[in-house]
Amino acid sequence: MTRQAERAQELKFKRASRRRRLPLLARRLIALLGGLFLLALLGWGLHRLFFSPVGRRAEPASPLARILRLRPPLREEKITISLGQNLAGLLAGCGFSPVEVDRLRNDVRPVYNLDSVRAGRELRLYRGEDGRPAFLEYDVDERKFLRVRPEGAGYKSEILPCAVETRRMRIQGVVEDILISAFNAAGEGDILALDFAEVFAWDVDFYIDLRKGDRFNLVYEKIFRGGMPSDYGKILAAEFWNQGKPLQAFRFTYPDTGRSDYFDAEGKSLRKEFMKSPLKYGRITSRFTSSRLHPIRKIYRAHYAVDYAAPVGTPVKATADGRVLAAGWNGGAGRMVKLQHKGGYQTMYLHLSRFAEGIKAGAAVAGGQVIGYVGNSGESTGPHLDYRITQHGKPVNPLGARFQPAEPLRPEFRVAFDSQRAALVQELNPPAPQAKPIWPFSHLKKGLFAGKSPR
């Protein structure tokens, strides 16, 4: 057979083989499709058996589930109350007519005066599918809220408790620049930092005494409303290492009087005769000196005071318990408060923008109480507080004075205090989690019991 004939025979054989294979492929495809159909049929049958009302009796829905299913969904509108905004204007913007506003105000008045809503608070209005108000809510404070809903031709209102939870928390951190930044880095807010500064305000001026590397550690209460953090409670215990010097504070409440204070581990009060500073934060721009160029009169004269630069409106605190001698305008001092304290001490707070409520001659004040607000009144080149101390008429340097501690812990409560302090120390310094012990040759035993050769 010639080569050409052999080639023709080979091609004929391949075509025949291909024709024989086609029916086989078709049969396999049909079998596959049939199998898939049977699986689908089986799945449908199982579904009807186990999940349909025929195959399985449906459980009756709970009353709550039925209510939720039948009640139309509500749409929530949140309105933040602006400064100077009244109720009529607020509700008018929500579609209430003047007549409806008056009716709502009058119906709710026996429960709550809606004219006393506060700026910054939130009003929540819930509407149904038809757009009509279903009810509205207003947070009276952190622990209760007002709910108002239409009823008949008027409105029904009630004060309800918020779902408030107080948790004990612990944080620690290191100061890099300012205290607030350190607390923020530890995951907490400015308010907790300011509360912490207030605990140690009798020993530390947090503007001039703070150093990079200072450390803090505290146990405190955090208030959650509706599962979300909303406020801080009390600082229960705190440690602060300032310039290498350790300070401790433990809160203790006297059972007989209910008065609370902070004490160190020995039961000495953290309170002193005077606080280190009348401001939580303020930059010192001028110190106590016998000669200084007056910024306005341009003459050299004594400046027996410490000047703190701070924004207008910053709260100014009395640095000790006392009584108001004067609160008013005093020439170049501008608006000034003058306090009398025991031991012949007097303190003066100059250039205020305004006085705190109730601050007038004869009024008693407590150390740490707000008496006024930083301003720029009188002979002043910018917002600041001029703070002065005298004893029997002689000037005292507020930054250099050393004052005695207040009354220590009462002896009859020492046992109770020590017990509470020991528990707080454990919270401040919880034991480190123990590492799982590694026994000698444990890796060999594991390999042998697993049926594997140790490597």
PDB file of C-alpha atoms in Angstrom, residues 124-303:
ATOM      1  CA  ARG A 124     -36.987  63.152  68.986  1.00  0.00           C
ATOM      2  CA  LEU A 125     -40.194  63.073  66.935  1.00  0.00           C
ATOM      3  CA  TYR A 126     -41.568  59.764  65.642  1.00  0.00           C
ATOM      4  CA  ARG A 127     -44.031  59.734  62.729  1.00  0.00           C
ATOM      5  CA  GLY A 128     -46.151  56.920  61.308  1.00  0.00           C
ATOM      6  CA  GLU A 129     -46.470  55.948  57.658  1.00  0.00           C
ATOM      7  CA  ASP A 130     -49.126  58.633  57.209  1.00  0.00           C
ATOM      8  CA  GLY A 131     -46.691  61.313  58.424  1.00  0.00           C
ATOM      9  CA  ARG A 132     -48.704  62.082  61.555  1.00  0.00           C
ATOM     10  CA  PRO A 133     -46.787  62.336  64.874  1.00  0.00           C
ATOM     11  CA  ALA A 134     -46.948  59.071  66.836  1.00  0.00           C
ATOM     12  CA  PHE A 135     -45.049  60.426  69.851  1.00  0.00           C
ATOM     13  CA  LEU A 136     -42.162  62.701  70.771  1.00  0.00           C
ATOM     14  CA  GLU A 137     -39.405  62.386  73.377  1.00  0.00           C
ATOM     15  CA  TYR A 138     -37.195  64.888  75.168  1.00  0.00           C
ATOM     16  CA  ASP A 139     -34.284  64.084  77.508  1.00  0.00           C
ATOM     17  CA  VAL A 140     -35.023  65.880  80.785  1.00  0.00           C
ATOM     18  CA  ASP A 141     -31.580  64.886  82.096  1.00  0.00           C
ATOM     19  CA  GLU A 142     -29.173  61.964  81.879  1.00  0.00           C
ATOM     20  CA  ARG A 143     -31.465  59.657  83.844  1.00  0.00           C
ATOM     21  CA  LYS A 144     -35.000  60.375  82.651  1.00  0.00           C
ATOM     22  CA  PHE A 145     -36.886  61.510  79.561  1.00  0.00           C
ATOM     23  CA  LEU A 146     -40.309  62.903  78.685  1.00  0.00           C
ATOM     24  CA  ARG A 147     -42.576  61.028  76.289  1.00  0.00           C
ATOM     25  CA  VAL A 148     -45.663  62.687  74.761  1.00  0.00           C
ATOM     26  CA  ARG A 149     -48.200  60.965  72.503  1.00  0.00           C
ATOM     27  CA  PRO A 150     -51.571  61.943  71.048  1.00  0.00           C
ATOM     28  CA  GLU A 151     -54.589  60.623  72.933  1.00  0.00           C
ATOM     29  CA  GLY A 152     -58.100  61.531  71.864  1.00  0.00           C
ATOM     30  CA  ALA A 153     -58.293  65.252  71.182  1.00  0.00           C
ATOM     31  CA  GLY A 154     -55.239  66.011  73.328  1.00  0.00           C
ATOM     32  CA  TYR A 155     -51.891  64.629  74.464  1.00  0.00           C
ATOM     33  CA  LYS A 156     -50.760  62.258  77.203  1.00  0.00           C
ATOM     34  CA  SER A 157     -47.310  62.695  78.745  1.00  0.00           C
ATOM     35  CA  GLU A 158     -45.134  60.800  81.210  1.00  0.00           C
ATOM     36  CA  ILE A 159     -41.613  60.922  82.630  1.00  0.00           C
ATOM     37  CA  LEU A 160     -39.799  57.636  82.102  1.00  0.00           C
ATOM     38  CA  PRO A 161     -36.424  56.420  83.377  1.00  0.00           C
ATOM     39  CA  CYS A 162     -33.614  56.073  80.871  1.00  0.00           C
ATOM     40  CA  ALA A 163     -31.879  52.739  80.563  1.00  0.00           C
ATOM     41  CA  VAL A 164     -28.826  53.924  82.498  1.00  0.00           C
ATOM     42  CA  GLU A 165     -25.928  51.690  83.477  1.00  0.00           C
ATOM     43  CA  THR A 166     -22.911  52.720  85.548  1.00  0.00           C
ATOM     44  CA  ARG A 167     -19.749  50.708  84.903  1.00  0.00           C
ATOM     45  CA  ARG A 168     -16.454  50.747  86.757  1.00  0.00           C
ATOM     46  CA  MET A 169     -13.587  51.339  84.363  1.00  0.00           C
ATOM     47  CA  ARG A 170      -9.807  51.630  84.553  1.00  0.00           C
ATOM     48  CA  ILE A 171      -7.333  53.441  82.316  1.00  0.00           C
ATOM     49  CA  GLN A 172      -3.686  54.347  82.471  1.00  0.00           C
ATOM     50  CA  GLY A 173      -1.486  56.490  80.290  1.00  0.00           C
ATOM     51  CA  VAL A 174       1.610  58.621  79.849  1.00  0.00           C
ATOM     52  CA  VAL A 175       1.714  62.383  79.300  1.00  0.00           C
ATOM     53  CA  GLU A 176       3.428  63.506  76.097  1.00  0.00           C
ATOM     54  CA  ASP A 177       2.347  67.165  76.011  1.00  0.00           C
ATOM     55  CA  ILE A 178      -0.885  68.066  77.848  1.00  0.00           C
ATOM     56  CA  LEU A 179      -3.090  66.002  80.136  1.00  0.00           C
ATOM     57  CA  ILE A 180      -6.164  66.093  77.888  1.00  0.00           C
ATOM     58  CA  SER A 181      -4.204  64.660  74.948  1.00  0.00           C
ATOM     59  CA  ALA A 182      -2.937  61.830  77.154  1.00  0.00           C
ATOM     60  CA  PHE A 183      -6.488  60.924  78.212  1.00  0.00           C
ATOM     61  CA  ASN A 184      -7.658  61.117  74.596  1.00  0.00           C
ATOM     62  CA  ALA A 185      -4.843  58.758  73.597  1.00  0.00           C
ATOM     63  CA  ALA A 186      -6.025  56.354  76.318  1.00  0.00           C
ATOM     64  CA  GLY A 187      -9.504  56.386  74.791  1.00  0.00           C
ATOM     65  CA  GLU A 188     -11.322  58.816  77.090  1.00  0.00           C
ATOM     66  CA  GLY A 189     -12.670  62.341  76.819  1.00  0.00           C
ATOM     67  CA  ASP A 190     -11.654  65.800  77.982  1.00  0.00           C
ATOM     68  CA  ILE A 191     -14.122  65.845  80.892  1.00  0.00           C
ATOM     69  CA  LEU A 192     -12.480  62.870  82.610  1.00  0.00           C
ATOM     70  CA  ALA A 193      -9.074  64.570  82.258  1.00  0.00           C
ATOM     71  CA  LEU A 194     -10.440  67.729  83.894  1.00  0.00           C
ATOM     72  CA  ASP A 195     -12.056  65.705  86.696  1.00  0.00           C
ATOM     73  CA  PHE A 196      -8.725  63.955  87.278  1.00  0.00           C
ATOM     74  CA  ALA A 197      -6.933  67.318  87.417  1.00  0.00           C
ATOM     75  CA  GLU A 198      -9.461  68.493  89.990  1.00  0.00           C
ATOM     76  CA  VAL A 199      -8.673  65.548  92.289  1.00  0.00           C
ATOM     77  CA  PHE A 200      -5.006  66.584  92.486  1.00  0.00           C
ATOM     78  CA  ALA A 201      -5.603  70.346  92.116  1.00  0.00           C
ATOM     79  CA  TRP A 202      -4.485  70.926  95.716  1.00  0.00           C
ATOM     80  CA  ASP A 203      -1.002  69.535  94.951  1.00  0.00           C
ATOM     81  CA  VAL A 204      -0.448  70.050  91.227  1.00  0.00           C
ATOM     82  CA  ASP A 205      -0.854  73.029  88.928  1.00  0.00           C
ATOM     83  CA  PHE A 206      -1.450  71.132  85.693  1.00  0.00           C
ATOM     84  CA  TYR A 207      -0.088  73.938  83.563  1.00  0.00           C
ATOM     85  CA  ILE A 208       3.263  74.652  85.194  1.00  0.00           C
ATOM     86  CA  ASP A 209       3.933  71.352  87.032  1.00  0.00           C
ATOM     87  CA  LEU A 210       3.142  68.862  84.253  1.00  0.00           C
ATOM     88  CA  ARG A 211       6.092  67.117  82.569  1.00  0.00           C
ATOM     89  CA  LYS A 212       6.526  64.764  79.640  1.00  0.00           C
ATOM     90  CA  GLY A 213       6.640  61.206  80.968  1.00  0.00           C
ATOM     91  CA  ASP A 214       4.253  61.833  83.879  1.00  0.00           C
ATOM     92  CA  ARG A 215       1.984  58.808  84.330  1.00  0.00           C
ATOM     93  CA  PHE A 216      -1.591  58.319  85.512  1.00  0.00           C
ATOM     94  CA  ASN A 217      -3.707  55.343  86.530  1.00  0.00           C
ATOM     95  CA  LEU A 218      -7.306  55.556  87.713  1.00  0.00           C
ATOM     96  CA  VAL A 219     -10.497  53.658  88.473  1.00  0.00           C
ATOM     97  CA  TYR A 220     -13.649  55.597  87.662  1.00  0.00           C
ATOM     98  CA  GLU A 221     -17.338  55.326  86.853  1.00  0.00           C
ATOM     99  CA  LYS A 222     -18.623  55.641  83.308  1.00  0.00           C
ATOM    100  CA  ILE A 223     -22.328  56.141  82.639  1.00  0.00           C
ATOM    101  CA  PHE A 224     -23.949  54.424  79.664  1.00  0.00           C
ATOM    102  CA  ARG A 225     -27.356  55.448  78.389  1.00  0.00           C
ATOM    103  CA  GLY A 226     -29.068  53.078  76.017  1.00  0.00           C
ATOM    104  CA  GLY A 227     -25.827  51.125  75.769  1.00  0.00           C
ATOM    105  CA  MET A 228     -23.877  54.187  74.638  1.00  0.00           C
ATOM    106  CA  PRO A 229     -21.414  56.174  76.823  1.00  0.00           C
ATOM    107  CA  SER A 230     -23.007  59.461  77.883  1.00  0.00           C
ATOM    108  CA  ASP A 231     -21.194  60.808  80.945  1.00  0.00           C
ATOM    109  CA  TYR A 232     -18.667  60.158  83.699  1.00  0.00           C
ATOM    110  CA  GLY A 233     -19.446  59.431  87.315  1.00  0.00           C
ATOM    111  CA  LYS A 234     -17.032  59.564  90.242  1.00  0.00           C
ATOM    112  CA  ILE A 235     -13.295  58.959  90.173  1.00  0.00           C
ATOM    113  CA  LEU A 236     -12.928  56.250  92.820  1.00  0.00           C
ATOM    114  CA  ALA A 237      -9.155  55.963  92.999  1.00  0.00           C
ATOM    115  CA  ALA A 238      -6.243  57.549  91.171  1.00  0.00           C
ATOM    116  CA  GLU A 239      -2.472  57.460  90.975  1.00  0.00           C
ATOM    117  CA  PHE A 240      -0.302  60.139  89.418  1.00  0.00           C
ATOM    118  CA  TRP A 241       3.466  60.230  89.018  1.00  0.00           C
ATOM    119  CA  ASN A 242       4.408  63.902  88.609  1.00  0.00           C
ATOM    120  CA  GLN A 243       8.101  64.612  87.980  1.00  0.00           C
ATOM    121  CA  GLY A 244       8.866  61.237  89.577  1.00  0.00           C
ATOM    122  CA  LYS A 245       6.823  61.982  92.703  1.00  0.00           C
ATOM    123  CA  PRO A 246       3.983  59.471  93.313  1.00  0.00           C
ATOM    124  CA  LEU A 247       0.585  60.779  94.404  1.00  0.00           C
ATOM    125  CA  GLN A 248      -2.433  58.683  95.369  1.00  0.00           C
ATOM    126  CA  ALA A 249      -6.095  59.522  95.919  1.00  0.00           C
ATOM    127  CA  PHE A 250      -8.868  57.311  97.301  1.00  0.00           C
ATOM    128  CA  ARG A 251     -12.442  58.522  97.460  1.00  0.00           C
ATOM    129  CA  PHE A 252     -14.222  57.870 100.760  1.00  0.00           C
ATOM    130  CA  THR A 253     -17.758  58.814 101.775  1.00  0.00           C
ATOM    131  CA  TYR A 254     -18.535  59.236 105.469  1.00  0.00           C
ATOM    132  CA  PRO A 255     -21.529  56.991 106.284  1.00  0.00           C
ATOM    133  CA  ASP A 256     -22.962  59.386 108.871  1.00  0.00           C
ATOM    134  CA  THR A 257     -22.840  62.656 106.906  1.00  0.00           C
ATOM    135  CA  GLY A 258     -22.680  61.446 103.290  1.00  0.00           C
ATOM    136  CA  ARG A 259     -19.793  63.863 102.637  1.00  0.00           C
ATOM    137  CA  SER A 260     -17.106  62.551 100.279  1.00  0.00           C
ATOM    138  CA  ASP A 261     -13.449  63.492 100.033  1.00  0.00           C
ATOM    139  CA  TYR A 262     -10.156  62.185  98.691  1.00  0.00           C
ATOM    140  CA  PHE A 263      -7.432  60.863 100.990  1.00  0.00           C
ATOM    141  CA  ASP A 264      -3.984  59.400 100.463  1.00  0.00           C
ATOM    142  CA  ALA A 265      -3.007  55.920 101.651  1.00  0.00           C
ATOM    143  CA  GLU A 266      -2.272  57.271 105.155  1.00  0.00           C
ATOM    144  CA  GLY A 267      -5.677  58.895 105.502  1.00  0.00           C
ATOM    145  CA  LYS A 268      -4.438  62.460 104.955  1.00  0.00           C
ATOM    146  CA  SER A 269      -6.824  64.685 103.038  1.00  0.00           C
ATOM    147  CA  LEU A 270      -5.713  65.764  99.582  1.00  0.00           C
ATOM    148  CA  ARG A 271      -7.385  69.096 100.232  1.00  0.00           C
ATOM    149  CA  LYS A 272      -5.090  71.845 101.436  1.00  0.00           C
ATOM    150  CA  GLU A 273      -5.829  75.281 102.806  1.00  0.00           C
ATOM    151  CA  PHE A 274      -5.590  76.526  99.215  1.00  0.00           C
ATOM    152  CA  MET A 275      -5.715  75.016  95.746  1.00  0.00           C
ATOM    153  CA  LYS A 276      -2.641  75.428  93.561  1.00  0.00           C
ATOM    154  CA  SER A 277      -4.561  77.347  90.881  1.00  0.00           C
ATOM    155  CA  PRO A 278      -7.996  78.979  90.460  1.00  0.00           C
ATOM    156  CA  LEU A 279      -8.210  77.632  86.885  1.00  0.00           C
ATOM    157  CA  LYS A 280      -8.191  74.054  85.665  1.00  0.00           C
ATOM    158  CA  TYR A 281      -6.071  75.189  82.744  1.00  0.00           C
ATOM    159  CA  GLY A 282      -4.450  78.536  82.080  1.00  0.00           C
ATOM    160  CA  ARG A 283      -1.139  79.721  80.694  1.00  0.00           C
ATOM    161  CA  ILE A 284       0.905  81.848  83.098  1.00  0.00           C
ATOM    162  CA  THR A 285       1.811  85.120  81.393  1.00  0.00           C
ATOM    163  CA  SER A 286       3.132  87.052  84.388  1.00  0.00           C
ATOM    164  CA  ARG A 287       4.498  85.888  87.730  1.00  0.00           C
ATOM    165  CA  PHE A 288       4.736  87.274  91.248  1.00  0.00           C
ATOM    166  CA  THR A 289       7.478  89.953  91.226  1.00  0.00           C
ATOM    167  CA  SER A 290       8.484  93.160  92.978  1.00  0.00           C
ATOM    168  CA  SER A 291       9.120  94.991  89.683  1.00  0.00           C
ATOM    169  CA  ARG A 292       7.362  94.676  86.338  1.00  0.00           C
ATOM    170  CA  LEU A 293       6.685  97.026  83.432  1.00  0.00           C
ATOM    171  CA  HIS A 294       2.969  97.751  83.533  1.00  0.00           C
ATOM    172  CA  PRO A 295       1.579  96.863  80.066  1.00  0.00           C
ATOM    173  CA  ILE A 296      -0.729  99.915  79.940  1.00  0.00           C
ATOM    174  CA  ARG A 297       0.817 102.599  82.172  1.00  0.00           C
ATOM    175  CA  LYS A 298       4.347 101.786  80.939  1.00  0.00           C
ATOM    176  CA  ILE A 299       5.931 102.238  84.370  1.00  0.00           C
ATOM    177  CA  TYR A 300       7.741  99.751  86.580  1.00  0.00           C
ATOM    178  CA  ARG A 301       5.790  98.667  89.633  1.00  0.00           C
ATOM    179  CA  ALA A 302       5.322  95.589  91.820  1.00  0.00           C
ATOM    180  CA  HIS A 303       3.107  92.809  90.506  1.00  0.00           C
TER     181      HIS A 303
END
